[in-house]
Amino acid sequence: MALAGRTMGTTWQVRFVAPRDAGPGVVRAAIEAVFDRVIAEASGWEPDSALCRFNRAAAGTVEMLPAGLFGVLQHAVALARATGGACDPTVAPLVDLWGFGPPGPRHDRPTDAAIAAAHAHVGWERLLLDPERRAALQPGGLALDLSGIAKGWAVDLASVALTDIGIRSHLVEVGGELRGEGVKPDGQPWWVALEQPPGAAGPETLVALHGLSVATSGNYRRCFDRDGRRFAHTIDPRTGWPVADAVPAVTVLHASCMAADALATALTVMGPDAGMDHARRHDLAVLFVLPHGQRASPALAAMAG
């Protein structure tokens, strides 16, 4: 069976093998409850979300956070530390400035002074988390953006929700991020083709998602052109500028879709050389799609046999 819909500004699809007591209505309700939770906790577009309340909090305020959001922030901060800030959950001022956030698109390039001013408010080191109280300190002017991890988190939660209602064989997709569990009735796993930019060189890669997730960061999805240069939606938090066109897409396979989603963004920012070094050091299954070919990490090559 299959269901589909819209959430978080994108589409979702679920394919599943359902027991007799789990009809489409039950499955849809479980899935939509998950997405409602993610929006209520982590949306930058929903003014009443826990994330937006933190962003609006006065300097010196300690905000108690929902358990899920707090766990996502812990993961994001740990990855920021491991990648030298290539991903940063406090990047919202730059995302908004470049026209990729809730304020909407822009039609010109920000001035250097505006970029520097927004960049001054970015820094994951300023995000102080208190695990005992499940709280975060708002030091003043800190704004969170979890668009590089929230879809993957939603996929993981949806997969758990399906398993909890007895649907152990399923494929969940939200905005291109996927997770597969179990096998289809014919005994085959959930085979998916890794996403590639239009016109990309290199063969199609198929992977079996059996207890595995896949996420792709693609700079061809959202961008604008000005003065002969393309500005992509992936912002380098270290510089304040969108990343260059050197890496059209990065795909990561991981047991956690949340981890794969965040890593795909971080590795896109790091670029093919530093990103591949990171993938090798951490035994990550990664595919870099470059303008003139592809580069697979050793872990991904081993999966292909």
PDB file of C-alpha atoms in Angstrom:
ATOM      1  CA  MET A   1       0.000   0.000   0.000  1.00  0.00           C
ATOM      2  CA  ALA A   2       1.041   3.626  -0.405  1.00  0.00           C
ATOM      3  CA  LEU A   3       0.085   6.991   1.084  1.00  0.00           C
ATOM      4  CA  ALA A   4       1.274  10.516   0.312  1.00  0.00           C
ATOM      5  CA  GLY A   5       0.775  14.114   1.372  1.00  0.00           C
ATOM      6  CA  ARG A   6       2.491  17.411   2.120  1.00  0.00           C
ATOM      7  CA  THR A   7       4.354  18.602   5.193  1.00  0.00           C
ATOM      8  CA  MET A   8       7.083  21.092   6.107  1.00  0.00           C
ATOM      9  CA  GLY A   9       6.877  22.759   2.714  1.00  0.00           C
ATOM     10  CA  THR A  10       7.546  19.540   0.827  1.00  0.00           C
ATOM     11  CA  THR A  11       5.981  16.168   0.029  1.00  0.00           C
ATOM     12  CA  TRP A  12       5.964  12.851   1.858  1.00  0.00           C
ATOM     13  CA  GLN A  13       5.314   9.286   0.763  1.00  0.00           C
ATOM     14  CA  VAL A  14       5.021   6.009   2.615  1.00  0.00           C
ATOM     15  CA  ARG A  15       4.933   2.542   1.079  1.00  0.00           C
ATOM     16  CA  PHE A  16       4.204  -0.312   3.443  1.00  0.00           C
ATOM     17  CA  VAL A  17       3.082  -3.868   3.976  1.00  0.00           C
ATOM     18  CA  ALA A  18       0.209  -3.561   6.434  1.00  0.00           C
ATOM     19  CA  PRO A  19      -1.321  -6.149   8.738  1.00  0.00           C
ATOM     20  CA  ARG A  20      -5.085  -6.496   8.423  1.00  0.00           C
ATOM     21  CA  ASP A  21      -5.825  -4.360  11.481  1.00  0.00           C
ATOM     22  CA  ALA A  22      -3.831  -1.340  10.200  1.00  0.00           C
ATOM     23  CA  GLY A  23      -5.881   0.338   7.494  1.00  0.00           C
ATOM     24  CA  PRO A  24      -4.876   3.460   5.560  1.00  0.00           C
ATOM     25  CA  GLY A  25      -6.674   5.755   8.008  1.00  0.00           C
ATOM     26  CA  VAL A  26      -4.711   4.416  10.962  1.00  0.00           C
ATOM     27  CA  VAL A  27      -1.426   4.681   9.108  1.00  0.00           C
ATOM     28  CA  ARG A  28      -2.088   8.231   7.877  1.00  0.00           C
ATOM     29  CA  ALA A  29      -3.051   9.368  11.370  1.00  0.00           C
ATOM     30  CA  ALA A  30       0.183   7.951  12.819  1.00  0.00           C
ATOM     31  CA  ILE A  31       2.314   9.586  10.136  1.00  0.00           C
ATOM     32  CA  GLU A  32       0.621  12.975  10.331  1.00  0.00           C
ATOM     33  CA  ALA A  33       0.891  12.987  14.128  1.00  0.00           C
ATOM     34  CA  VAL A  34       4.656  12.646  13.729  1.00  0.00           C
ATOM     35  CA  PHE A  35       4.873  15.519  11.267  1.00  0.00           C
ATOM     36  CA  ASP A  36       2.690  17.706  13.477  1.00  0.00           C
ATOM     37  CA  ARG A  37       5.103  17.048  16.332  1.00  0.00           C
ATOM     38  CA  VAL A  38       8.160  17.965  14.275  1.00  0.00           C
ATOM     39  CA  ILE A  39       6.521  21.212  13.152  1.00  0.00           C
ATOM     40  CA  ALA A  40       5.418  22.081  16.694  1.00  0.00           C
ATOM     41  CA  GLU A  41       8.929  21.571  18.022  1.00  0.00           C
ATOM     42  CA  ALA A  42      11.387  22.445  15.244  1.00  0.00           C
ATOM     43  CA  SER A  43       9.724  24.590  12.560  1.00  0.00           C
ATOM     44  CA  GLY A  44      11.242  27.956  11.758  1.00  0.00           C
ATOM     45  CA  TRP A  45       8.066  28.924   9.881  1.00  0.00           C
ATOM     46  CA  GLU A  46       5.516  28.210  12.626  1.00  0.00           C
ATOM     47  CA  PRO A  47       5.563  31.187  15.048  1.00  0.00           C
ATOM     48  CA  ASP A  48       4.327  29.104  17.987  1.00  0.00           C
ATOM     49  CA  SER A  49       6.905  26.321  17.590  1.00  0.00           C
ATOM     50  CA  ALA A  50       9.333  25.666  20.433  1.00  0.00           C
ATOM     51  CA  LEU A  51      12.187  26.676  18.129  1.00  0.00           C
ATOM     52  CA  CYS A  52      10.626  30.032  17.264  1.00  0.00           C
ATOM     53  CA  ARG A  53       9.897  30.725  20.924  1.00  0.00           C
ATOM     54  CA  PHE A  54      13.570  30.189  21.685  1.00  0.00           C
ATOM     55  CA  ASN A  55      14.579  32.475  18.824  1.00  0.00           C
ATOM     56  CA  ARG A  56      12.364  35.261  20.207  1.00  0.00           C
ATOM     57  CA  ALA A  57      13.453  34.840  23.828  1.00  0.00           C
ATOM     58  CA  ALA A  58      15.167  37.736  25.558  1.00  0.00           C
ATOM     59  CA  ALA A  59      18.888  37.629  26.307  1.00  0.00           C
ATOM     60  CA  GLY A  60      19.622  35.627  29.427  1.00  0.00           C
ATOM     61  CA  THR A  61      16.426  33.552  29.156  1.00  0.00           C
ATOM     62  CA  VAL A  62      16.655  29.825  29.869  1.00  0.00           C
ATOM     63  CA  GLU A  63      14.157  27.976  27.665  1.00  0.00           C
ATOM     64  CA  MET A  64      12.905  24.515  28.592  1.00  0.00           C
ATOM     65  CA  LEU A  65      12.733  22.446  25.393  1.00  0.00           C
ATOM     66  CA  PRO A  66      10.744  19.376  24.307  1.00  0.00           C
ATOM     67  CA  ALA A  67      12.741  16.167  24.547  1.00  0.00           C
ATOM     68  CA  GLY A  68      12.841  15.607  20.790  1.00  0.00           C
ATOM     69  CA  LEU A  69      14.020  19.113  19.938  1.00  0.00           C
ATOM     70  CA  PHE A  70      16.644  18.984  22.669  1.00  0.00           C
ATOM     71  CA  GLY A  71      18.024  15.698  21.296  1.00  0.00           C
ATOM     72  CA  VAL A  72      18.176  17.109  17.765  1.00  0.00           C
ATOM     73  CA  LEU A  73      20.077  20.162  19.024  1.00  0.00           C
ATOM     74  CA  GLN A  74      22.530  17.950  20.905  1.00  0.00           C
ATOM     75  CA  HIS A  75      23.192  16.016  17.699  1.00  0.00           C
ATOM     76  CA  ALA A  76      23.557  19.207  15.666  1.00  0.00           C
ATOM     77  CA  VAL A  77      26.023  20.738  18.122  1.00  0.00           C
ATOM     78  CA  ALA A  78      28.093  17.541  18.238  1.00  0.00           C
ATOM     79  CA  LEU A  79      28.304  17.480  14.436  1.00  0.00           C
ATOM     80  CA  ALA A  80      29.183  21.179  14.334  1.00  0.00           C
ATOM     81  CA  ARG A  81      32.053  20.469  16.702  1.00  0.00           C
ATOM     82  CA  ALA A  82      33.217  17.424  14.694  1.00  0.00           C
ATOM     83  CA  THR A  83      33.175  19.311  11.364  1.00  0.00           C
ATOM     84  CA  GLY A  84      34.725  22.564  12.510  1.00  0.00           C
ATOM     85  CA  GLY A  85      31.428  24.407  12.164  1.00  0.00           C
ATOM     86  CA  ALA A  86      30.615  23.240   8.623  1.00  0.00           C
ATOM     87  CA  CYS A  87      27.068  22.752   9.867  1.00  0.00           C
ATOM     88  CA  ASP A  88      25.665  25.066  12.526  1.00  0.00           C
ATOM     89  CA  PRO A  89      22.167  25.060  14.048  1.00  0.00           C
ATOM     90  CA  THR A  90      22.489  28.828  14.708  1.00  0.00           C
ATOM     91  CA  VAL A  91      22.799  29.724  11.013  1.00  0.00           C
ATOM     92  CA  ALA A  92      19.268  31.202  10.764  1.00  0.00           C
ATOM     93  CA  PRO A  93      20.354  34.872  10.420  1.00  0.00           C
ATOM     94  CA  LEU A  94      22.367  34.008   7.312  1.00  0.00           C
ATOM     95  CA  VAL A  95      19.697  31.731   5.840  1.00  0.00           C
ATOM     96  CA  ASP A  96      17.161  34.533   6.211  1.00  0.00           C
ATOM     97  CA  LEU A  97      19.517  37.177   4.847  1.00  0.00           C
ATOM     98  CA  TRP A  98      20.203  35.190   1.679  1.00  0.00           C
ATOM     99  CA  GLY A  99      16.500  34.695   1.065  1.00  0.00           C
ATOM    100  CA  PHE A 100      16.133  31.025   1.953  1.00  0.00           C
ATOM    101  CA  GLY A 101      14.264  31.380   5.257  1.00  0.00           C
ATOM    102  CA  PRO A 102      10.802  32.422   6.447  1.00  0.00           C
ATOM    103  CA  PRO A 103      11.160  36.098   5.373  1.00  0.00           C
ATOM    104  CA  GLY A 104      11.128  34.866   1.776  1.00  0.00           C
ATOM    105  CA  PRO A 105      13.338  35.144  -1.309  1.00  0.00           C
ATOM    106  CA  ARG A 106      15.383  38.162  -2.242  1.00  0.00           C
ATOM    107  CA  HIS A 107      16.204  39.578  -5.658  1.00  0.00           C
ATOM    108  CA  ASP A 108      19.686  40.921  -5.062  1.00  0.00           C
ATOM    109  CA  ARG A 109      22.865  39.892  -3.274  1.00  0.00           C
ATOM    110  CA  PRO A 110      23.208  41.082   0.320  1.00  0.00           C
ATOM    111  CA  THR A 111      25.844  43.718   0.920  1.00  0.00           C
ATOM    112  CA  ASP A 112      29.124  42.704   2.516  1.00  0.00           C
ATOM    113  CA  ALA A 113      28.183  44.774   5.568  1.00  0.00           C
ATOM    114  CA  ALA A 114      24.849  42.947   5.918  1.00  0.00           C
ATOM    115  CA  ILE A 115      26.562  39.568   5.612  1.00  0.00           C
ATOM    116  CA  ALA A 116      29.103  40.526   8.283  1.00  0.00           C
ATOM    117  CA  ALA A 117      26.340  41.767  10.606  1.00  0.00           C
ATOM    118  CA  ALA A 118      24.331  38.544  10.249  1.00  0.00           C
ATOM    119  CA  HIS A 119      27.460  36.422  10.582  1.00  0.00           C
ATOM    120  CA  ALA A 120      28.230  38.073  13.916  1.00  0.00           C
ATOM    121  CA  HIS A 121      25.111  36.429  15.386  1.00  0.00           C
ATOM    122  CA  VAL A 122      26.048  32.920  14.204  1.00  0.00           C
ATOM    123  CA  GLY A 123      28.048  30.515  16.338  1.00  0.00           C
ATOM    124  CA  TRP A 124      27.193  27.062  17.667  1.00  0.00           C
ATOM    125  CA  GLU A 125      29.597  27.598  20.583  1.00  0.00           C
ATOM    126  CA  ARG A 126      27.134  30.170  21.980  1.00  0.00           C
ATOM    127  CA  LEU A 127      24.337  27.580  22.136  1.00  0.00           C
ATOM    128  CA  LEU A 128      24.581  26.367  25.729  1.00  0.00           C
ATOM    129  CA  LEU A 129      22.565  23.229  26.431  1.00  0.00           C
ATOM    130  CA  ASP A 130      21.721  21.904  29.899  1.00  0.00           C
ATOM    131  CA  PRO A 131      20.967  18.158  29.674  1.00  0.00           C
ATOM    132  CA  GLU A 132      19.818  17.875  33.283  1.00  0.00           C
ATOM    133  CA  ARG A 133      17.060  20.448  32.819  1.00  0.00           C
ATOM    134  CA  ARG A 134      16.666  19.839  29.062  1.00  0.00           C
ATOM    135  CA  ALA A 135      17.085  23.562  28.587  1.00  0.00           C
ATOM    136  CA  ALA A 136      18.958  26.022  26.385  1.00  0.00           C
ATOM    137  CA  LEU A 137      20.271  29.481  27.234  1.00  0.00           C
ATOM    138  CA  GLN A 138      19.391  32.308  24.860  1.00  0.00           C
ATOM    139  CA  PRO A 139      22.486  34.541  25.068  1.00  0.00           C
ATOM    140  CA  GLY A 140      20.824  37.196  22.927  1.00  0.00           C
ATOM    141  CA  GLY A 141      20.380  37.347  19.154  1.00  0.00           C
ATOM    142  CA  LEU A 142      20.840  33.604  18.665  1.00  0.00           C
ATOM    143  CA  ALA A 143      18.448  32.104  16.096  1.00  0.00           C
ATOM    144  CA  LEU A 144      18.133  28.407  15.293  1.00  0.00           C
ATOM    145  CA  ASP A 145      17.548  26.860  11.871  1.00  0.00           C
ATOM    146  CA  LEU A 146      17.125  23.087  11.696  1.00  0.00           C
ATOM    147  CA  SER A 147      16.102  22.782   8.046  1.00  0.00           C
ATOM    148  CA  GLY A 148      19.250  20.723   7.413  1.00  0.00           C
ATOM    149  CA  ILE A 149      18.246  18.024   9.884  1.00  0.00           C
ATOM    150  CA  ALA A 150      14.490  18.213  10.577  1.00  0.00           C
ATOM    151  CA  LYS A 151      13.344  16.192   7.558  1.00  0.00           C
ATOM    152  CA  GLY A 152      15.661  13.342   8.476  1.00  0.00           C
ATOM    153  CA  TRP A 153      14.398  13.469  12.052  1.00  0.00           C
ATOM    154  CA  ALA A 154      10.816  13.320  10.767  1.00  0.00           C
ATOM    155  CA  VAL A 155      11.649  10.250   8.664  1.00  0.00           C
ATOM    156  CA  ASP A 156      13.135   8.457  11.675  1.00  0.00           C
ATOM    157  CA  LEU A 157      10.130   9.282  13.850  1.00  0.00           C
ATOM    158  CA  ALA A 158       7.698   8.157  11.146  1.00  0.00           C
ATOM    159  CA  SER A 159       9.542   4.856  10.802  1.00  0.00           C
ATOM    160  CA  VAL A 160       9.296   4.286  14.555  1.00  0.00           C
ATOM    161  CA  ALA A 161       5.601   5.196  14.519  1.00  0.00           C
ATOM    162  CA  LEU A 162       4.911   2.665  11.770  1.00  0.00           C
ATOM    163  CA  THR A 163       6.799  -0.051  13.613  1.00  0.00           C
ATOM    164  CA  ASP A 164       4.853   0.755  16.785  1.00  0.00           C
ATOM    165  CA  ILE A 165       1.536   0.043  15.041  1.00  0.00           C
ATOM    166  CA  GLY A 166       2.816  -3.247  13.674  1.00  0.00           C
ATOM    167  CA  ILE A 167       4.017  -2.141  10.236  1.00  0.00           C
ATOM    168  CA  ARG A 168       7.553  -3.497  10.237  1.00  0.00           C
ATOM    169  CA  SER A 169       8.076  -3.396   6.471  1.00  0.00           C
ATOM    170  CA  HIS A 170       7.952   0.132   5.103  1.00  0.00           C
ATOM    171  CA  LEU A 171       9.677   2.840   3.099  1.00  0.00           C
ATOM    172  CA  VAL A 172       9.318   6.430   4.345  1.00  0.00           C
ATOM    173  CA  GLU A 173      10.270   9.472   2.267  1.00  0.00           C
ATOM    174  CA  VAL A 174      10.094  13.152   3.207  1.00  0.00           C
ATOM    175  CA  GLY A 175      11.423  15.669   0.713  1.00  0.00           C
ATOM    176  CA  GLY A 176      13.874  13.181  -0.784  1.00  0.00           C
ATOM    177  CA  GLU A 177      15.190  11.744   2.511  1.00  0.00           C
ATOM    178  CA  LEU A 178      14.335   8.055   2.943  1.00  0.00           C
ATOM    179  CA  ARG A 179      14.389   5.159   5.351  1.00  0.00           C
ATOM    180  CA  GLY A 180      13.555   1.525   4.646  1.00  0.00           C
ATOM    181  CA  GLU A 181      12.707  -1.256   7.081  1.00  0.00           C
ATOM    182  CA  GLY A 182      11.919  -4.901   6.444  1.00  0.00           C
ATOM    183  CA  VAL A 183      11.266  -6.404   3.029  1.00  0.00           C
ATOM    184  CA  LYS A 184       8.463  -6.403   0.483  1.00  0.00           C
ATOM    185  CA  PRO A 185       6.074  -9.381   0.129  1.00  0.00           C
ATOM    186  CA  ASP A 186       8.294 -10.860  -2.609  1.00  0.00           C
ATOM    187  CA  GLY A 187      11.235 -10.912  -0.207  1.00  0.00           C
ATOM    188  CA  GLN A 188      13.051  -8.040  -1.925  1.00  0.00           C
ATOM    189  CA  PRO A 189      14.354  -5.090   0.092  1.00  0.00           C
ATOM    190  CA  TRP A 190      13.288  -1.544  -0.646  1.00  0.00           C
ATOM    191  CA  TRP A 191      15.517  -0.607  -3.595  1.00  0.00           C
ATOM    192  CA  VAL A 192      15.962   3.115  -4.325  1.00  0.00           C
ATOM    193  CA  ALA A 193      18.069   5.059  -6.800  1.00  0.00           C
ATOM    194  CA  LEU A 194      20.380   7.662  -5.294  1.00  0.00           C
ATOM    195  CA  GLU A 195      19.348  11.170  -6.276  1.00  0.00           C
ATOM    196  CA  GLN A 196      21.442  12.918  -8.918  1.00  0.00           C
ATOM    197  CA  PRO A 197      21.385  16.507 -10.227  1.00  0.00           C
ATOM    198  CA  PRO A 198      19.947  17.015 -13.725  1.00  0.00           C
ATOM    199  CA  GLY A 199      22.554  16.157 -16.347  1.00  0.00           C
ATOM    200  CA  ALA A 200      24.983  14.654 -13.830  1.00  0.00           C
ATOM    201  CA  ALA A 201      27.722  12.399 -15.162  1.00  0.00           C
ATOM    202  CA  GLY A 202      28.074   8.861 -13.881  1.00  0.00           C
ATOM    203  CA  PRO A 203      25.954   5.726 -13.606  1.00  0.00           C
ATOM    204  CA  GLU A 204      22.772   5.403 -11.586  1.00  0.00           C
ATOM    205  CA  THR A 205      23.393   3.918  -8.144  1.00  0.00           C
ATOM    206  CA  LEU A 206      20.820   1.629  -6.541  1.00  0.00           C
ATOM    207  CA  VAL A 207      20.866   0.840  -2.823  1.00  0.00           C
ATOM    208  CA  ALA A 208      18.805  -1.525  -0.684  1.00  0.00           C
ATOM    209  CA  LEU A 209      17.322   0.235   2.335  1.00  0.00           C
ATOM    210  CA  HIS A 210      17.003  -2.524   4.886  1.00  0.00           C
ATOM    211  CA  GLY A 211      17.333  -0.833   8.254  1.00  0.00           C
ATOM    212  CA  LEU A 212      19.117   1.970   6.458  1.00  0.00           C
ATOM    213  CA  SER A 213      18.498   5.627   5.587  1.00  0.00           C
ATOM    214  CA  VAL A 214      19.659   7.886   2.793  1.00  0.00           C
ATOM    215  CA  ALA A 215      19.742  11.678   2.537  1.00  0.00           C
ATOM    216  CA  THR A 216      20.939  14.000  -0.219  1.00  0.00           C
ATOM    217  CA  SER A 217      22.005  17.630  -0.094  1.00  0.00           C
ATOM    218  CA  GLY A 218      21.547  19.135  -3.543  1.00  0.00           C
ATOM    219  CA  ASN A 219      22.491  22.728  -4.297  1.00  0.00           C
ATOM    220  CA  TYR A 220      20.560  22.605  -7.575  1.00  0.00           C
ATOM    221  CA  ARG A 221      17.247  22.510  -5.691  1.00  0.00           C
ATOM    222  CA  ARG A 222      17.073  26.079  -4.394  1.00  0.00           C
ATOM    223  CA  CYS A 223      19.271  28.843  -5.736  1.00  0.00           C
ATOM    224  CA  PHE A 224      19.262  32.185  -7.523  1.00  0.00           C
ATOM    225  CA  ASP A 225      21.525  33.732 -10.151  1.00  0.00           C
ATOM    226  CA  ARG A 226      22.925  37.262  -9.916  1.00  0.00           C
ATOM    227  CA  ASP A 227      25.712  38.961 -11.851  1.00  0.00           C
ATOM    228  CA  GLY A 228      26.734  35.728 -13.560  1.00  0.00           C
ATOM    229  CA  ARG A 229      27.049  33.771 -10.309  1.00  0.00           C
ATOM    230  CA  ARG A 230      24.799  31.144  -8.757  1.00  0.00           C
ATOM    231  CA  PHE A 231      23.998  31.425  -5.058  1.00  0.00           C
ATOM    232  CA  ALA A 232      22.819  28.126  -3.555  1.00  0.00           C
ATOM    233  CA  HIS A 233      20.677  27.582  -0.468  1.00  0.00           C
ATOM    234  CA  THR A 234      23.421  25.767   1.440  1.00  0.00           C
ATOM    235  CA  ILE A 235      25.192  28.426   3.510  1.00  0.00           C
ATOM    236  CA  ASP A 236      28.716  27.999   4.850  1.00  0.00           C
ATOM    237  CA  PRO A 237      28.322  29.119   8.492  1.00  0.00           C
ATOM    238  CA  ARG A 238      32.063  29.701   8.694  1.00  0.00           C
ATOM    239  CA  THR A 239      32.093  32.406   6.007  1.00  0.00           C
ATOM    240  CA  GLY A 240      28.503  33.613   5.800  1.00  0.00           C
ATOM    241  CA  TRP A 241      28.321  32.870   2.069  1.00  0.00           C
ATOM    242  CA  PRO A 242      26.537  30.172   0.053  1.00  0.00           C
ATOM    243  CA  VAL A 243      28.798  27.307  -0.922  1.00  0.00           C
ATOM    244  CA  ALA A 244      30.287  27.317  -4.425  1.00  0.00           C
ATOM    245  CA  ASP A 245      29.144  25.030  -7.233  1.00  0.00           C
ATOM    246  CA  ALA A 246      32.009  22.577  -6.644  1.00  0.00           C
ATOM    247  CA  VAL A 247      29.668  19.965  -5.135  1.00  0.00           C
ATOM    248  CA  PRO A 248      26.267  19.785  -6.844  1.00  0.00           C
ATOM    249  CA  ALA A 249      25.108  16.977  -4.530  1.00  0.00           C
ATOM    250  CA  VAL A 250      26.209  14.809  -1.613  1.00  0.00           C
ATOM    251  CA  THR A 251      24.399  11.627  -0.575  1.00  0.00           C
ATOM    252  CA  VAL A 252      24.926   9.891   2.778  1.00  0.00           C
ATOM    253  CA  LEU A 253      23.754   6.432   3.828  1.00  0.00           C
ATOM    254  CA  HIS A 254      23.419   5.936   7.576  1.00  0.00           C
ATOM    255  CA  ALA A 255      21.440   3.968  10.132  1.00  0.00           C
ATOM    256  CA  SER A 256      19.840   7.267  11.206  1.00  0.00           C
ATOM    257  CA  CYS A 257      18.113   9.480   8.656  1.00  0.00           C
ATOM    258  CA  MET A 258      18.592  12.472  10.962  1.00  0.00           C
ATOM    259  CA  ALA A 259      22.344  11.839  10.989  1.00  0.00           C
ATOM    260  CA  ALA A 260      22.422  11.302   7.216  1.00  0.00           C
ATOM    261  CA  ASP A 261      20.502  14.552   6.627  1.00  0.00           C
ATOM    262  CA  ALA A 262      22.840  16.631   8.775  1.00  0.00           C
ATOM    263  CA  LEU A 263      25.970  14.968   7.397  1.00  0.00           C
ATOM    264  CA  ALA A 264      24.914  15.578   3.789  1.00  0.00           C
ATOM    265  CA  THR A 265      24.713  19.304   4.513  1.00  0.00           C
ATOM    266  CA  ALA A 266      27.999  19.385   6.431  1.00  0.00           C
ATOM    267  CA  LEU A 267      29.912  17.482   3.753  1.00  0.00           C
ATOM    268  CA  THR A 268      28.530  19.744   1.027  1.00  0.00           C
ATOM    269  CA  VAL A 269      29.924  22.723   2.920  1.00  0.00           C
ATOM    270  CA  MET A 270      33.265  21.004   3.543  1.00  0.00           C
ATOM    271  CA  GLY A 271      33.716  20.216  -0.160  1.00  0.00           C
ATOM    272  CA  PRO A 272      34.941  17.080  -1.936  1.00  0.00           C
ATOM    273  CA  ASP A 273      38.423  16.950  -0.426  1.00  0.00           C
ATOM    274  CA  ALA A 274      37.863  17.813   3.237  1.00  0.00           C
ATOM    275  CA  GLY A 275      34.458  16.128   3.091  1.00  0.00           C
ATOM    276  CA  MET A 276      35.888  12.896   1.755  1.00  0.00           C
ATOM    277  CA  ASP A 277      38.628  12.963   4.398  1.00  0.00           C
ATOM    278  CA  HIS A 278      35.935  13.263   7.063  1.00  0.00           C
ATOM    279  CA  ALA A 279      33.979  10.392   5.505  1.00  0.00           C
ATOM    280  CA  ARG A 280      37.064   8.163   5.523  1.00  0.00           C
ATOM    281  CA  ARG A 281      37.965   8.998   9.135  1.00  0.00           C
ATOM    282  CA  HIS A 282      34.448   8.235  10.351  1.00  0.00           C
ATOM    283  CA  ASP A 283      33.741   5.280   8.031  1.00  0.00           C
ATOM    284  CA  LEU A 284      30.776   7.025   6.402  1.00  0.00           C
ATOM    285  CA  ALA A 285      29.052   5.767   3.263  1.00  0.00           C
ATOM    286  CA  VAL A 286      29.073   8.874   1.056  1.00  0.00           C
ATOM    287  CA  LEU A 287      28.683   9.694  -2.630  1.00  0.00           C
ATOM    288  CA  PHE A 288      29.920  13.054  -3.930  1.00  0.00           C
ATOM    289  CA  VAL A 289      28.344  14.003  -7.252  1.00  0.00           C
ATOM    290  CA  LEU A 290      30.756  16.448  -8.904  1.00  0.00           C
ATOM    291  CA  PRO A 291      30.447  18.454 -12.137  1.00  0.00           C
ATOM    292  CA  HIS A 292      32.453  15.846 -14.066  1.00  0.00           C
ATOM    293  CA  GLY A 293      31.897  12.580 -12.243  1.00  0.00           C
ATOM    294  CA  GLN A 294      31.340  10.896  -8.903  1.00  0.00           C
ATOM    295  CA  ARG A 295      33.472  10.001  -5.879  1.00  0.00           C
ATOM    296  CA  ALA A 296      32.405   7.260  -3.478  1.00  0.00           C
ATOM    297  CA  SER A 297      33.843   6.826  -0.020  1.00  0.00           C
ATOM    298  CA  PRO A 298      35.487   3.478   0.845  1.00  0.00           C
ATOM    299  CA  ALA A 299      32.515   2.589   3.088  1.00  0.00           C
ATOM    300  CA  LEU A 300      30.073   3.121   0.222  1.00  0.00           C
ATOM    301  CA  ALA A 301      32.284   1.211  -2.224  1.00  0.00           C
ATOM    302  CA  ALA A 302      32.378  -1.709   0.234  1.00  0.00           C
ATOM    303  CA  MET A 303      28.587  -1.756   0.394  1.00  0.00           C
ATOM    304  CA  ALA A 304      28.486  -2.090  -3.398  1.00  0.00           C
ATOM    305  CA  GLY A 305      30.702  -5.119  -3.145  1.00  0.00           C
TER     306      GLY A 305
END
